[in-house]
């Protein structure tokens, strides 16, 4: 038998409390919260959550992250709020990003002129690679 826990307080002191719409209803004895069976919902892989938060910290906007990862900008915003992430100020720098396949990335890295004058990071993004580059604003 599956041991249920309260979705509000995670207590296992629950009892059956009737049936609604052909679903068993439960009552948590600890916090008096009524609930039905656990919602499964749409689960997004933690890999994409981590990538979205990394990209946010690198200075990309929610909508840019949405276009790259394919997850709603509202969802990304909710992740940022739930993990209490604060974006550092990038007053003197602005990020640009490019997405490459493996061979395209190798060709890009061969050109030394493209590598000088900026900081950069390369991160895996599924079967592609993302290059984020910071350049100083021109005065």
PDB file of C-alpha atoms in Angstrom:
ATOM      1  CA  UNK A   1       0.000   0.000   0.000  1.00  0.00           C
ATOM      2  CA  UNK A   2       1.242   3.476  -0.910  1.00  0.00           C
ATOM      3  CA  UNK A   3       1.940   5.740   2.073  1.00  0.00           C
ATOM      4  CA  UNK A   4       0.579   9.197   1.342  1.00  0.00           C
ATOM      5  CA  UNK A   5       1.903  12.402   2.820  1.00  0.00           C
ATOM      6  CA  UNK A   6       0.217  15.756   3.171  1.00  0.00           C
ATOM      7  CA  UNK A   7       1.188  18.083   0.288  1.00  0.00           C
ATOM      8  CA  UNK A   8       1.086  21.063   2.676  1.00  0.00           C
ATOM      9  CA  UNK A   9       3.100  19.866   5.699  1.00  0.00           C
ATOM     10  CA  UNK A  10       4.484  16.487   4.481  1.00  0.00           C
ATOM     11  CA  UNK A  11       3.012  14.736   7.540  1.00  0.00           C
ATOM     12  CA  UNK A  12       1.962  11.104   7.191  1.00  0.00           C
ATOM     13  CA  UNK A  13      -0.839  11.428   9.797  1.00  0.00           C
ATOM     14  CA  UNK A  14      -3.678  11.347   7.286  1.00  0.00           C
ATOM     15  CA  UNK A  15      -7.095   9.687   7.179  1.00  0.00           C
ATOM     16  CA  UNK A  16      -9.635   9.020   4.463  1.00  0.00           C
ATOM     17  CA  UNK A  17     -12.315  11.680   4.302  1.00  0.00           C
ATOM     18  CA  UNK A  18     -14.876  10.763   1.640  1.00  0.00           C
ATOM     19  CA  UNK A  19     -14.917  10.530  -2.155  1.00  0.00           C
ATOM     20  CA  UNK A  20     -15.330  13.445  -4.568  1.00  0.00           C
ATOM     21  CA  UNK A  21     -15.609  12.981  -8.366  1.00  0.00           C
ATOM     22  CA  UNK A  22     -14.663   9.310  -7.984  1.00  0.00           C
ATOM     23  CA  UNK A  23     -11.406  10.265  -6.228  1.00  0.00           C
ATOM     24  CA  UNK A  24     -10.509   9.470  -2.643  1.00  0.00           C
ATOM     25  CA  UNK A  25     -10.293  12.535  -0.408  1.00  0.00           C
ATOM     26  CA  UNK A  26      -7.912  12.703   2.557  1.00  0.00           C
ATOM     27  CA  UNK A  27      -7.571  14.831   5.680  1.00  0.00           C
ATOM     28  CA  UNK A  28      -4.271  15.645   7.338  1.00  0.00           C
ATOM     29  CA  UNK A  29      -4.691  15.295  11.110  1.00  0.00           C
ATOM     30  CA  UNK A  30      -1.717  17.561  11.760  1.00  0.00           C
ATOM     31  CA  UNK A  31      -2.677  20.672   9.735  1.00  0.00           C
ATOM     32  CA  UNK A  32      -6.376  19.895   8.933  1.00  0.00           C
ATOM     33  CA  UNK A  33      -5.730  20.180   5.179  1.00  0.00           C
ATOM     34  CA  UNK A  34      -8.077  18.332   2.817  1.00  0.00           C
ATOM     35  CA  UNK A  35      -6.585  16.934  -0.372  1.00  0.00           C
ATOM     36  CA  UNK A  36      -7.152  14.296  -3.039  1.00  0.00           C
ATOM     37  CA  UNK A  37      -4.539  12.103  -4.722  1.00  0.00           C
ATOM     38  CA  UNK A  38      -1.170  13.641  -5.527  1.00  0.00           C
ATOM     39  CA  UNK A  39      -0.978  15.629  -8.735  1.00  0.00           C
ATOM     40  CA  UNK A  40       1.641  14.335 -11.125  1.00  0.00           C
ATOM     41  CA  UNK A  41       1.677  17.419 -13.329  1.00  0.00           C
ATOM     42  CA  UNK A  42       4.225  18.203 -15.999  1.00  0.00           C
ATOM     43  CA  UNK A  43       7.698  17.609 -14.616  1.00  0.00           C
ATOM     44  CA  UNK A  44      10.601  19.396 -16.284  1.00  0.00           C
ATOM     45  CA  UNK A  45      14.004  17.779 -15.975  1.00  0.00           C
ATOM     46  CA  UNK A  46      16.301  19.383 -13.383  1.00  0.00           C
ATOM     47  CA  UNK A  47      18.933  19.774 -16.107  1.00  0.00           C
ATOM     48  CA  UNK A  48      16.793  22.436 -17.808  1.00  0.00           C
ATOM     49  CA  UNK A  49      16.053  24.184 -14.506  1.00  0.00           C
ATOM     50  CA  UNK A  50      19.779  24.411 -13.798  1.00  0.00           C
ATOM     51  CA  UNK A  51      20.554  25.627 -17.328  1.00  0.00           C
ATOM     52  CA  UNK A  52      17.805  28.266 -17.149  1.00  0.00           C
ATOM     53  CA  UNK A  53      19.129  29.593 -13.838  1.00  0.00           C
ATOM     54  CA  UNK A  54      22.700  29.632 -15.172  1.00  0.00           C
ATOM     55  CA  UNK A  55      21.618  31.576 -18.230  1.00  0.00           C
ATOM     56  CA  UNK A  56      19.675  34.013 -16.049  1.00  0.00           C
ATOM     57  CA  UNK A  57      22.770  34.617 -13.927  1.00  0.00           C
ATOM     58  CA  UNK A  58      24.792  35.180 -17.092  1.00  0.00           C
ATOM     59  CA  UNK A  59      22.529  38.112 -17.944  1.00  0.00           C
ATOM     60  CA  UNK A  60      20.025  36.667 -20.419  1.00  0.00           C
ATOM     61  CA  UNK A  61      16.403  37.783 -20.193  1.00  0.00           C
ATOM     62  CA  UNK A  62      13.519  35.427 -19.434  1.00  0.00           C
ATOM     63  CA  UNK A  63      12.321  35.549 -23.040  1.00  0.00           C
ATOM     64  CA  UNK A  64      15.813  34.791 -24.394  1.00  0.00           C
ATOM     65  CA  UNK A  65      15.979  31.784 -22.079  1.00  0.00           C
ATOM     66  CA  UNK A  66      12.510  30.757 -23.284  1.00  0.00           C
ATOM     67  CA  UNK A  67      13.682  30.779 -26.925  1.00  0.00           C
ATOM     68  CA  UNK A  68      16.837  28.801 -26.128  1.00  0.00           C
ATOM     69  CA  UNK A  69      15.515  26.131 -23.776  1.00  0.00           C
ATOM     70  CA  UNK A  70      11.904  25.955 -24.939  1.00  0.00           C
ATOM     71  CA  UNK A  71      10.367  26.534 -21.495  1.00  0.00           C
ATOM     72  CA  UNK A  72       7.898  29.351 -20.856  1.00  0.00           C
ATOM     73  CA  UNK A  73       9.390  32.639 -19.632  1.00  0.00           C
ATOM     74  CA  UNK A  74       6.818  32.611 -16.810  1.00  0.00           C
ATOM     75  CA  UNK A  75       8.121  29.221 -15.683  1.00  0.00           C
ATOM     76  CA  UNK A  76      11.697  30.537 -15.737  1.00  0.00           C
ATOM     77  CA  UNK A  77      10.568  33.564 -13.715  1.00  0.00           C
ATOM     78  CA  UNK A  78       8.877  31.264 -11.191  1.00  0.00           C
ATOM     79  CA  UNK A  79      12.077  29.219 -10.846  1.00  0.00           C
ATOM     80  CA  UNK A  80      14.102  32.381 -10.215  1.00  0.00           C
ATOM     81  CA  UNK A  81      11.611  33.449  -7.536  1.00  0.00           C
ATOM     82  CA  UNK A  82      11.370  30.026  -5.898  1.00  0.00           C
ATOM     83  CA  UNK A  83      15.165  29.636  -5.670  1.00  0.00           C
ATOM     84  CA  UNK A  84      15.534  33.294  -4.595  1.00  0.00           C
ATOM     85  CA  UNK A  85      18.149  34.035  -7.281  1.00  0.00           C
ATOM     86  CA  UNK A  86      19.489  37.579  -7.469  1.00  0.00           C
ATOM     87  CA  UNK A  87      21.022  38.693 -10.754  1.00  0.00           C
ATOM     88  CA  UNK A  88      24.387  40.455 -10.312  1.00  0.00           C
ATOM     89  CA  UNK A  89      24.687  43.849 -11.930  1.00  0.00           C
ATOM     90  CA  UNK A  90      26.476  43.899 -15.279  1.00  0.00           C
ATOM     91  CA  UNK A  91      26.669  47.656 -15.639  1.00  0.00           C
ATOM     92  CA  UNK A  92      29.861  47.733 -17.723  1.00  0.00           C
ATOM     93  CA  UNK A  93      29.325  44.537 -19.687  1.00  0.00           C
ATOM     94  CA  UNK A  94      26.661  43.114 -21.933  1.00  0.00           C
ATOM     95  CA  UNK A  95      26.345  39.436 -22.792  1.00  0.00           C
ATOM     96  CA  UNK A  96      25.920  38.067 -26.275  1.00  0.00           C
ATOM     97  CA  UNK A  97      25.279  34.431 -26.942  1.00  0.00           C
ATOM     98  CA  UNK A  98      25.561  32.055 -29.844  1.00  0.00           C
ATOM     99  CA  UNK A  99      24.546  28.433 -30.220  1.00  0.00           C
ATOM    100  CA  UNK A 100      26.892  26.105 -32.113  1.00  0.00           C
ATOM    101  CA  UNK A 101      27.145  22.480 -33.090  1.00  0.00           C
ATOM    102  CA  UNK A 102      30.391  20.755 -32.151  1.00  0.00           C
ATOM    103  CA  UNK A 103      32.095  21.406 -35.501  1.00  0.00           C
ATOM    104  CA  UNK A 104      30.908  25.032 -35.641  1.00  0.00           C
ATOM    105  CA  UNK A 105      32.296  25.624 -32.144  1.00  0.00           C
ATOM    106  CA  UNK A 106      35.697  24.245 -33.130  1.00  0.00           C
ATOM    107  CA  UNK A 107      35.826  26.534 -36.181  1.00  0.00           C
ATOM    108  CA  UNK A 108      34.793  29.540 -34.052  1.00  0.00           C
ATOM    109  CA  UNK A 109      37.503  28.839 -31.467  1.00  0.00           C
ATOM    110  CA  UNK A 110      40.197  28.648 -34.161  1.00  0.00           C
ATOM    111  CA  UNK A 111      39.774  32.374 -34.907  1.00  0.00           C
ATOM    112  CA  UNK A 112      41.910  34.176 -32.274  1.00  0.00           C
ATOM    113  CA  UNK A 113      40.482  37.595 -33.152  1.00  0.00           C
ATOM    114  CA  UNK A 114      37.035  36.508 -31.964  1.00  0.00           C
ATOM    115  CA  UNK A 115      38.466  35.321 -28.642  1.00  0.00           C
ATOM    116  CA  UNK A 116      40.295  38.464 -27.531  1.00  0.00           C
ATOM    117  CA  UNK A 117      38.842  41.428 -25.651  1.00  0.00           C
ATOM    118  CA  UNK A 118      36.012  39.652 -23.847  1.00  0.00           C
ATOM    119  CA  UNK A 119      35.271  37.043 -21.228  1.00  0.00           C
ATOM    120  CA  UNK A 120      33.421  33.949 -22.327  1.00  0.00           C
ATOM    121  CA  UNK A 121      31.952  30.698 -21.139  1.00  0.00           C
ATOM    122  CA  UNK A 122      30.905  27.624 -23.105  1.00  0.00           C
ATOM    123  CA  UNK A 123      28.130  25.437 -21.760  1.00  0.00           C
ATOM    124  CA  UNK A 124      26.480  22.311 -23.073  1.00  0.00           C
ATOM    125  CA  UNK A 125      22.883  22.727 -24.180  1.00  0.00           C
ATOM    126  CA  UNK A 126      21.450  19.354 -25.165  1.00  0.00           C
ATOM    127  CA  UNK A 127      23.328  18.243 -28.296  1.00  0.00           C
ATOM    128  CA  UNK A 128      24.585  21.785 -29.008  1.00  0.00           C
ATOM    129  CA  UNK A 129      26.894  24.213 -27.238  1.00  0.00           C
ATOM    130  CA  UNK A 130      26.173  27.751 -26.095  1.00  0.00           C
ATOM    131  CA  UNK A 131      28.918  30.356 -26.076  1.00  0.00           C
ATOM    132  CA  UNK A 132      28.224  33.374 -23.861  1.00  0.00           C
ATOM    133  CA  UNK A 133      30.558  36.293 -24.358  1.00  0.00           C
ATOM    134  CA  UNK A 134      30.804  39.487 -22.279  1.00  0.00           C
ATOM    135  CA  UNK A 135      31.999  42.649 -23.958  1.00  0.00           C
ATOM    136  CA  UNK A 136      32.505  46.036 -22.387  1.00  0.00           C
ATOM    137  CA  UNK A 137      30.146  48.801 -23.357  1.00  0.00           C
ATOM    138  CA  UNK A 138      31.899  51.386 -25.480  1.00  0.00           C
ATOM    139  CA  UNK A 139      32.214  54.785 -23.799  1.00  0.00           C
TER     140      UNK A 139
END
